[in-house]
Coordinates of C-alpha atoms and ligand atoms in Angstrom, one line a residue:
M1 CA -17.1 -8.8 13.4
K2 CA -13.9 -10.7 14.4
L3 CA -11.2 -9.6 12.0
L4 CA -7.7 -10.8 11.2
V5 CA -5.8 -7.9 9.6
T6 CA -2.5 -8.9 8.1
G7 CA 0.2 -6.2 7.7
G8 CA -1.5 -3.9 10.1
A9 CA 1.8 -2.4 11.2
G10 CA 2.5 -1.0 7.7
F11 CA 1.3 2.2 6.1
I12 CA -2.2 1.3 4.9
G13 CA -2.8 -1.5 7.4
A14 CA -2.1 0.8 10.4
N15 CA -4.5 3.4 9.0
Y16 CA -7.1 0.7 8.5
V17 CA -6.7 -0.7 12.1
R18 CA -6.9 2.8 13.5
M19 CA -10.1 3.5 11.5
L20 CA -11.7 0.3 12.8
L21 CA -10.8 1.0 16.4
E22 CA -12.0 4.6 16.2
R23 CA -15.3 3.4 14.8
G24 CA -15.6 0.5 17.3
G25 CA -17.7 -2.6 17.2
D26 CA -15.2 -5.1 15.8
R27 CA -12.4 -7.2 17.3
V28 CA -9.2 -6.7 15.5
V29 CA -6.3 -9.1 15.5
N30 CA -3.3 -7.7 13.7
L31 CA -0.8 -10.2 12.4
D32 CA 2.5 -8.6 11.1
L33 CA 6.0 -9.9 10.7
L34 CA 7.5 -6.4 11.4
T35 CA 9.8 -6.3 8.4
Y36 CA 11.7 -3.1 7.7
A37 CA 8.3 -1.6 6.7
G38 CA 6.3 -2.7 9.8
N39 CA 6.4 -0.3 12.7
L40 CA 4.5 -0.7 16.0
E41 CA 4.8 3.1 16.5
N42 CA 2.2 3.4 13.8
L43 CA -0.3 1.9 16.3
A44 CA 0.8 3.8 19.4
G45 CA -2.1 4.1 21.7
C46 CA -3.9 1.1 20.4
E47 CA -2.0 -1.6 22.4
D48 CA -4.1 -1.7 25.6
R49 CA -7.5 -1.7 24.0
P50 CA -9.5 -4.9 24.8
D51 CA -10.8 -5.1 21.2
Y52 CA -7.3 -5.2 19.8
R53 CA -4.5 -7.8 19.8
F54 CA -1.1 -7.7 18.0
V55 CA 0.7 -10.9 17.0
R56 CA 4.1 -10.8 15.5
G57 CA 4.2 -13.5 12.8
D58 CA 4.5 -14.5 9.2
V59 CA 1.5 -15.1 6.9
R60 CA 3.6 -18.1 5.5
D61 CA 3.5 -19.7 9.0
R62 CA 0.6 -22.2 8.5
A63 CA 0.7 -23.5 12.1
L64 CA 0.5 -20.1 13.6
L65 CA -2.4 -19.1 11.2
D66 CA -4.4 -22.3 12.0
R67 CA -4.0 -21.6 15.8
L68 CA -4.8 -17.9 15.6
L69 CA -7.9 -18.3 13.4
A70 CA -9.3 -21.0 15.7
E71 CA -8.4 -19.4 19.0
E72 CA -9.9 -16.0 17.9
R73 CA -12.8 -17.5 16.0
I74 CA -12.0 -15.2 13.1
E75 CA -14.9 -14.4 10.7
A76 CA -13.1 -12.2 8.2
V77 CA -9.5 -11.7 6.9
V78 CA -8.2 -8.4 5.4
H79 CA -4.9 -9.2 3.8
F80 CA -2.6 -6.2 3.5
A81 CA 0.7 -7.9 4.3
A82 CA 3.1 -7.8 1.4
E83 CA 6.5 -6.6 0.2
S84 CA 5.2 -3.4 -1.4
H85 CA 8.1 -1.3 -2.9
V86 CA 8.7 -1.6 -6.7
D87 CA 12.4 -0.5 -6.5
R88 CA 13.2 -3.1 -3.9
S89 CA 11.5 -5.8 -6.1
I90 CA 13.7 -4.8 -9.0
D91 CA 16.8 -5.2 -6.8
D92 CA 15.8 -8.5 -5.2
P93 CA 12.6 -10.1 -6.5
R94 CA 12.8 -13.4 -4.6
E95 CA 11.2 -12.2 -1.3
F96 CA 8.4 -10.6 -3.2
L97 CA 7.4 -13.8 -4.9
D98 CA 7.8 -15.8 -1.6
S99 CA 6.0 -13.4 0.7
N100 CA 3.3 -12.1 -1.7
I101 CA 2.4 -15.3 -3.5
L102 CA 3.1 -18.1 -1.1
G103 CA 2.0 -15.9 1.8
T104 CA -1.4 -15.3 0.2
Q105 CA -1.8 -19.0 -0.6
T106 CA -1.0 -20.1 2.9
L107 CA -3.4 -17.6 4.3
L108 CA -6.1 -18.6 1.9
E109 CA -5.7 -22.3 2.7
S110 CA -5.8 -21.7 6.5
A111 CA -8.8 -19.4 6.2
R112 CA -10.7 -21.8 4.0
R113 CA -10.1 -24.7 6.4
A114 CA -11.2 -22.5 9.3
G115 CA -14.4 -21.6 7.6
V116 CA -13.7 -17.9 7.4
A117 CA -16.7 -16.1 5.9
R118 CA -15.0 -13.2 4.0
F119 CA -11.5 -12.9 2.7
L120 CA -10.3 -9.6 1.2
Q121 CA -7.1 -9.4 -0.9
V122 CA -5.7 -5.9 -1.0
S123 CA -4.3 -5.6 -4.4
T124 CA -3.0 -2.9 -6.7
D125 CA -3.7 -1.2 -10.1
E126 CA -0.1 -2.2 -11.0
V127 CA -1.3 -5.7 -11.9
Y128 CA -2.8 -4.1 -15.1
G129 CA 0.5 -2.8 -16.3
S130 CA 0.9 0.6 -18.0
L131 CA -1.5 2.9 -19.9
G132 CA -0.8 5.2 -22.8
P133 CA -1.9 8.8 -22.7
T134 CA -5.6 7.9 -22.6
G135 CA -7.9 5.3 -21.2
L136 CA -8.6 3.8 -17.7
F137 CA -8.1 0.4 -16.1
T138 CA -11.4 -1.4 -15.6
E139 CA -11.8 -4.6 -13.7
D140 CA -11.8 -6.3 -17.1
S141 CA -8.5 -4.9 -18.3
P142 CA -6.0 -7.7 -18.9
L143 CA -3.4 -8.5 -16.3
A144 CA 0.0 -7.3 -17.6
P145 CA 2.3 -6.7 -14.6
N146 CA 5.6 -5.2 -15.5
S147 CA 7.7 -5.2 -12.3
P148 CA 8.5 -8.2 -10.1
Y149 CA 6.3 -6.6 -7.4
A150 CA 3.4 -6.2 -9.7
A151 CA 3.8 -9.8 -11.0
S152 CA 3.8 -11.1 -7.5
K153 CA 0.5 -9.2 -6.7
A154 CA -1.1 -10.4 -10.0
A155 CA -0.1 -14.0 -9.2
A156 CA -1.6 -13.7 -5.7
D157 CA -4.8 -12.3 -7.2
L158 CA -5.0 -15.3 -9.5
V159 CA -4.6 -17.7 -6.6
C160 CA -7.5 -15.8 -4.9
R161 CA -9.5 -16.2 -8.1
A162 CA -8.8 -20.0 -8.2
Y163 CA -9.8 -20.4 -4.5
H164 CA -13.1 -18.8 -5.3
H165 CA -13.7 -20.8 -8.5
T166 CA -12.5 -24.1 -7.2
Y167 CA -13.6 -24.2 -3.6
G168 CA -16.3 -21.5 -3.6
F169 CA -14.2 -19.6 -1.0
P170 CA -15.6 -16.1 -0.5
V171 CA -12.7 -14.0 -1.7
L172 CA -12.9 -10.3 -2.7
V173 CA -10.2 -8.4 -4.4
T174 CA -9.6 -4.6 -4.3
R175 CA -7.2 -3.0 -6.8
C176 CA -6.2 0.5 -5.7
S177 CA -4.1 3.3 -7.1
N178 CA -1.3 5.1 -5.3
N179 CA -2.0 6.0 -1.7
Y180 CA -0.5 8.9 0.3
G181 CA -1.0 10.1 3.9
P182 CA 0.4 9.6 7.5
Y183 CA 2.7 6.7 8.3
Q184 CA 3.9 6.0 4.8
F185 CA 7.4 4.7 4.8
P186 CA 9.8 7.3 3.4
E187 CA 11.0 5.2 0.5
K188 CA 7.8 6.0 -1.5
L189 CA 7.6 9.2 -3.6
I190 CA 5.7 11.6 -1.4
P191 CA 7.3 10.9 2.0
L192 CA 10.7 10.5 0.5
M193 CA 10.5 13.9 -1.2
I194 CA 9.2 15.6 2.0
A195 CA 11.9 14.0 4.2
N196 CA 14.7 14.9 1.7
A197 CA 13.5 18.4 1.4
L198 CA 13.4 18.8 5.2
E199 CA 16.9 17.4 5.5
G200 CA 18.3 19.6 2.7
R201 CA 19.0 16.6 0.4
P202 CA 18.3 16.5 -3.3
L203 CA 14.8 15.4 -4.5
P204 CA 15.5 12.5 -7.0
V205 CA 13.0 12.5 -9.8
Y206 CA 13.2 9.4 -12.1
G207 CA 13.5 9.9 -15.8
D208 CA 11.7 12.9 -17.2
G209 CA 9.3 13.1 -14.2
R210 CA 6.2 12.8 -16.5
N211 CA 5.0 9.4 -15.3
V212 CA 1.5 9.6 -14.1
R213 CA -0.1 8.1 -11.0
D214 CA -3.6 8.5 -9.7
W215 CA -3.3 9.6 -6.0
L216 CA -5.8 8.7 -3.3
Y217 CA -5.7 9.7 0.4
V218 CA -5.1 6.6 2.5
R219 CA -8.3 7.0 4.6
D220 CA -10.4 6.9 1.4
H221 CA -8.7 3.6 0.5
C222 CA -9.4 2.2 4.0
E223 CA -13.1 3.1 3.6
A224 CA -13.2 1.4 0.2
V225 CA -11.6 -1.8 1.6
D226 CA -14.1 -1.8 4.5
A227 CA -17.1 -1.3 2.1
V228 CA -15.9 -4.2 -0.1
L229 CA -15.2 -6.4 2.9
R230 CA -18.7 -5.9 4.4
R231 CA -20.9 -5.4 1.3
G232 CA -19.0 -6.6 -1.8
R233 CA -19.9 -9.6 -3.9
P234 CA -17.6 -12.6 -3.2
G235 CA -15.6 -13.5 -6.2
E236 CA -15.5 -9.9 -7.5
V237 CA -12.7 -7.5 -8.1
Y238 CA -13.3 -3.8 -7.2
N239 CA -11.0 -1.1 -8.6
V240 CA -10.4 1.8 -6.2
G241 CA -9.0 5.2 -7.4
G242 CA -8.9 8.9 -6.7
N243 CA -9.7 10.2 -10.1
N244 CA -6.7 12.4 -9.5
E245 CA -4.0 11.8 -12.1
M246 CA -0.8 13.8 -11.6
Q247 CA 2.7 13.7 -13.1
N248 CA 5.5 13.0 -10.6
I249 CA 7.1 16.4 -11.3
Q250 CA 3.8 18.2 -10.5
I251 CA 3.7 16.4 -7.1
V252 CA 7.3 17.3 -6.3
R253 CA 6.8 20.9 -7.3
L254 CA 3.6 21.1 -5.1
L255 CA 5.5 19.6 -2.1
L256 CA 8.2 22.2 -2.5
E257 CA 5.6 25.0 -2.7
L258 CA 3.9 23.7 0.5
L259 CA 7.3 23.6 2.2
G260 CA 8.2 27.1 1.1
L261 CA 11.2 25.8 -0.9
D262 CA 12.4 26.5 -4.5
E263 CA 12.9 24.1 -7.3
S264 CA 16.7 24.0 -7.1
H265 CA 16.3 21.0 -4.9
I266 CA 15.0 18.8 -7.7
T267 CA 17.5 16.5 -9.4
F268 CA 16.6 14.3 -12.4
V269 CA 18.1 10.8 -12.0
K270 CA 18.3 7.6 -14.0
D271 CA 14.9 6.1 -14.6
R272 CA 13.5 3.1 -12.9
P273 CA 14.0 0.0 -15.2
G274 CA 10.7 -0.9 -16.8
H275 CA 9.0 2.2 -15.3
D276 CA 5.3 2.1 -15.9
R277 CA 4.2 5.4 -17.7
R278 CA 0.7 5.9 -16.5
Y279 CA -1.9 4.4 -14.2
A280 CA -5.5 5.6 -14.1
I281 CA -8.5 3.9 -12.6
D282 CA -12.1 3.5 -13.5
A283 CA -13.8 3.1 -10.1
T284 CA -17.4 3.0 -11.5
R285 CA -18.2 -0.5 -10.0
I286 CA -17.4 0.3 -6.4
R287 CA -19.2 3.7 -6.7
D288 CA -22.4 2.2 -8.3
E289 CA -22.6 -1.0 -6.2
L290 CA -21.3 0.2 -2.9
G291 CA -21.7 3.9 -3.0
W292 CA -18.1 4.5 -2.3
A293 CA -16.3 7.7 -3.5
P294 CA -13.2 9.5 -2.2
R295 CA -14.0 12.1 0.5
H296 CA -10.7 13.9 0.5
R297 CA -9.7 16.4 -2.1
F298 CA -6.0 16.1 -3.1
R299 CA -5.1 19.7 -2.2
E300 CA -6.4 19.1 1.4
G301 CA -5.0 15.6 1.7
I302 CA -1.5 16.6 0.6
R303 CA -1.5 19.6 3.0
A304 CA -2.6 17.3 5.9
T305 CA 0.2 14.9 4.9
V306 CA 2.9 17.5 4.8
D307 CA 1.7 18.8 8.2
W308 CA 1.8 15.2 9.5
Y309 CA 5.5 14.8 8.4
L310 CA 6.4 18.2 9.8
A311 CA 4.8 17.3 13.2
N312 CA 6.3 13.8 13.3
R313 CA 9.9 14.3 12.4
A314 CA 11.1 11.9 15.1
W315 CA 9.0 9.1 13.5
W316 CA 10.5 9.4 10.1
E317 CA 14.0 10.2 11.3
K318 CA 14.0 6.9 13.3
V319 CA 12.6 5.0 10.3
R320 CA 15.2 6.4 8.0
S321 CA 18.2 5.4 10.1
G322 CA 19.9 2.0 10.1
A323 CA 18.9 -0.4 7.3
Y324 CA 17.1 2.2 5.3
R325 CA 20.2 4.4 5.2
E326 CA 22.2 1.5 3.6
Y327 CA 19.4 0.9 1.1
Y328 CA 19.2 4.6 0.2
D329 CA 22.9 4.9 -0.4
R330 CA 22.9 1.8 -2.6
L331 CA 20.1 3.1 -4.8
Y332 CA 20.8 6.9 -4.9
G333 CA 24.5 7.1 -3.9
A334 CA 27.5 7.3 -6.3
G335 CA 27.3 4.5 -8.8
G336 CA 23.8 3.6 -7.6
R337 CA 20.9 2.8 -9.9
H338 CA 19.4 6.3 -9.6
T339 CA 22.4 8.5 -9.8
S340 CA 22.2 11.8 -11.7
T341 CA 21.5 11.8 -15.4
Ligands
NAD401 P1 3.9 -1.4 3.7 O1 5.2 -1.9 3.0 O2 3.9 -0.1 4.3 O3 3.4 -2.5 4.8 C1 3.5 -3.9 4.6 C2 3.3 -4.5 6.0 O4 3.2 -5.9 5.8 C3 4.5 -4.2 7.0 O5 4.0 -3.9 8.2 C4 5.2 -5.6 7.0 O6 5.9 -5.8 8.2 C5 4.1 -6.6 6.7 N1 4.5 -7.8 6.1 C6 5.3 -8.0 5.0 N2 5.5 -9.3 4.8 C7 4.8 -10.0 5.7 C8 4.6 -11.4 6.0 N3 5.2 -12.3 5.2 N4 3.9 -11.7 7.1 C9 3.3 -10.8 7.9 N5 3.5 -9.5 7.7 C10 4.2 -9.1 6.6 O7 2.8 -1.6 2.6 P2 1.5 -0.6 2.3 O8 1.9 0.4 1.4 O9 0.8 -0.4 3.5 O10 0.6 -1.7 1.4 C11 -0.2 -2.6 2.0 C12 -0.9 -3.4 0.9 O11 -1.6 -2.6 0.0 C13 0.1 -4.2 0.1 O12 -0.5 -5.5 -0.2 C14 0.2 -3.4 -1.2 O13 0.4 -4.3 -2.3 C15 -1.2 -2.8 -1.3 N6 -1.3 -1.6 -2.0 C16 -0.5 -0.5 -1.7 C17 -0.7 0.7 -2.3 C18 0.2 2.0 -1.9 O14 0.1 3.0 -2.6 N7 1.0 1.9 -0.9 C19 -1.7 0.9 -3.3 C20 -2.5 -0.2 -3.6 C21 -2.3 -1.4 -3.0
DAU402 O1 -0.2 2.0 -7.8 C1 -0.2 1.4 -6.6 C2 1.2 1.2 -6.1 O2 1.7 2.4 -5.8 C3 1.3 0.2 -5.0 O3 0.9 -1.1 -5.4 C4 2.7 0.1 -4.5 O4 2.8 -0.7 -3.3 C5 3.2 1.5 -4.1 O5 4.6 1.5 -3.7 C6 3.0 2.4 -5.3 O6 3.9 2.1 -6.4 P1 4.7 3.2 -7.3 O7 5.9 2.6 -7.9 O8 3.8 3.9 -8.1 O9 5.1 4.2 -6.0 P2 6.5 5.0 -5.7 O10 6.1 5.9 -4.6 O11 7.6 4.1 -5.5 O12 6.7 5.9 -7.0 C7 5.7 6.8 -7.5 C8 6.2 7.4 -8.7 O13 7.3 8.3 -8.4 C9 6.8 6.4 -9.7 O14 6.5 6.9 -11.1 C10 8.3 6.4 -9.5 C11 8.5 7.9 -9.1 N1 9.7 8.1 -8.1 C12 9.7 7.3 -7.0 C13 10.7 7.4 -6.0 C14 10.8 6.6 -4.8 C15 10.6 9.0 -8.3 O15 10.6 9.8 -9.3 N2 11.6 9.2 -7.4 C16 11.7 8.4 -6.3 O16 12.7 8.6 -5.5

């Protein structure tokens, strides 16, 4: 299949592109703006392959999209590109609404006009809001996004729904829980804690550390996205989750254990405003319809992830320099939003 992957230089997108190229049989065009989160080093070794092309560009650039879809005769679009970090969306929501909502609509319109046969919107469980101590999100749970990031993804999902309903455009939506694994930008919980621990910095746990997330190894998410792209029913939403709920503090303690460090590195800091308490996914639909299930156990996946960050120190040190350093100091430095409680 001839695929356009957007955001393929980011964390999940790069893992997905790598998975497709390892497998072979598709042509992959990767369109990525290379924001602070996009990194071509995530695709090192892919550049010269005849079945792969990288294009730097914005999903809001309609002329570029029209040209690319026609020139490459694209059959399917997998849309990962987005502003993805909740804390950044709290600081400055505008770019999230612009990139995530208008970007998705521009891409949908261009793809529809080009006669693309499958369009997969990579969405998130955060569109459902927050759960109490029990229960799971199903595909029928009401949309109740709480952060500007989540609201932008929910809005994009609704635009996808409208394109299917109004134009019969073959859109599929996946809503996945928290991913972890290689190439994740060290602003997100797991790589941030690993990198801080290795640099001897404090590990900033928000609030009481008891917020719950359902963690899934990134490769399992990529396989789910691919199954839905190729075999899912157009117009449907598919939840994707790891059936692996953990409190943040448990994750941080486990990382310290794997790194051979003690808990004195943990520091409890001011909570994230509007912090969702618990996410948990019911992934029955994708399991029953498409036979997907996670293949990686958390214990193995997290060990592989720690090993990857230990072996790729140059990668994350480079990523954490420059603009990220300023962002980090603003958020966690003296007087910042997440200073000590
Ligand atoms: P990421 O921030 O690591 O990567 C995003 C990529 O998109 C970057 O390479 C960036 O350069 C690119 N990008 C951003 N805006 C763009 C634009 N306007 N045009 C072209 N490229 C642009 O994000 P991620 O964690 O890999 O997430 C990828 C997708 O998966 C997002 O849509 C996110 O909402 C969704 N998702 C993420 C998770 C998670 O745990 N990380 C879970 C569920 C869903
Ligand atoms: O659920 C899917 C979502 O998971 C994706 O849609 C998002 O793109 C992705 O960023 C992620 O969102 P979260 O907000 O859950 O991930 P994050 O890694 O930012 O935080 C995970 C939990 O850890 C959350 O409860 C906040 C907490 N946390 C995070 C950071 C960065 C801390 O306690 N300390 C921190 O320094």
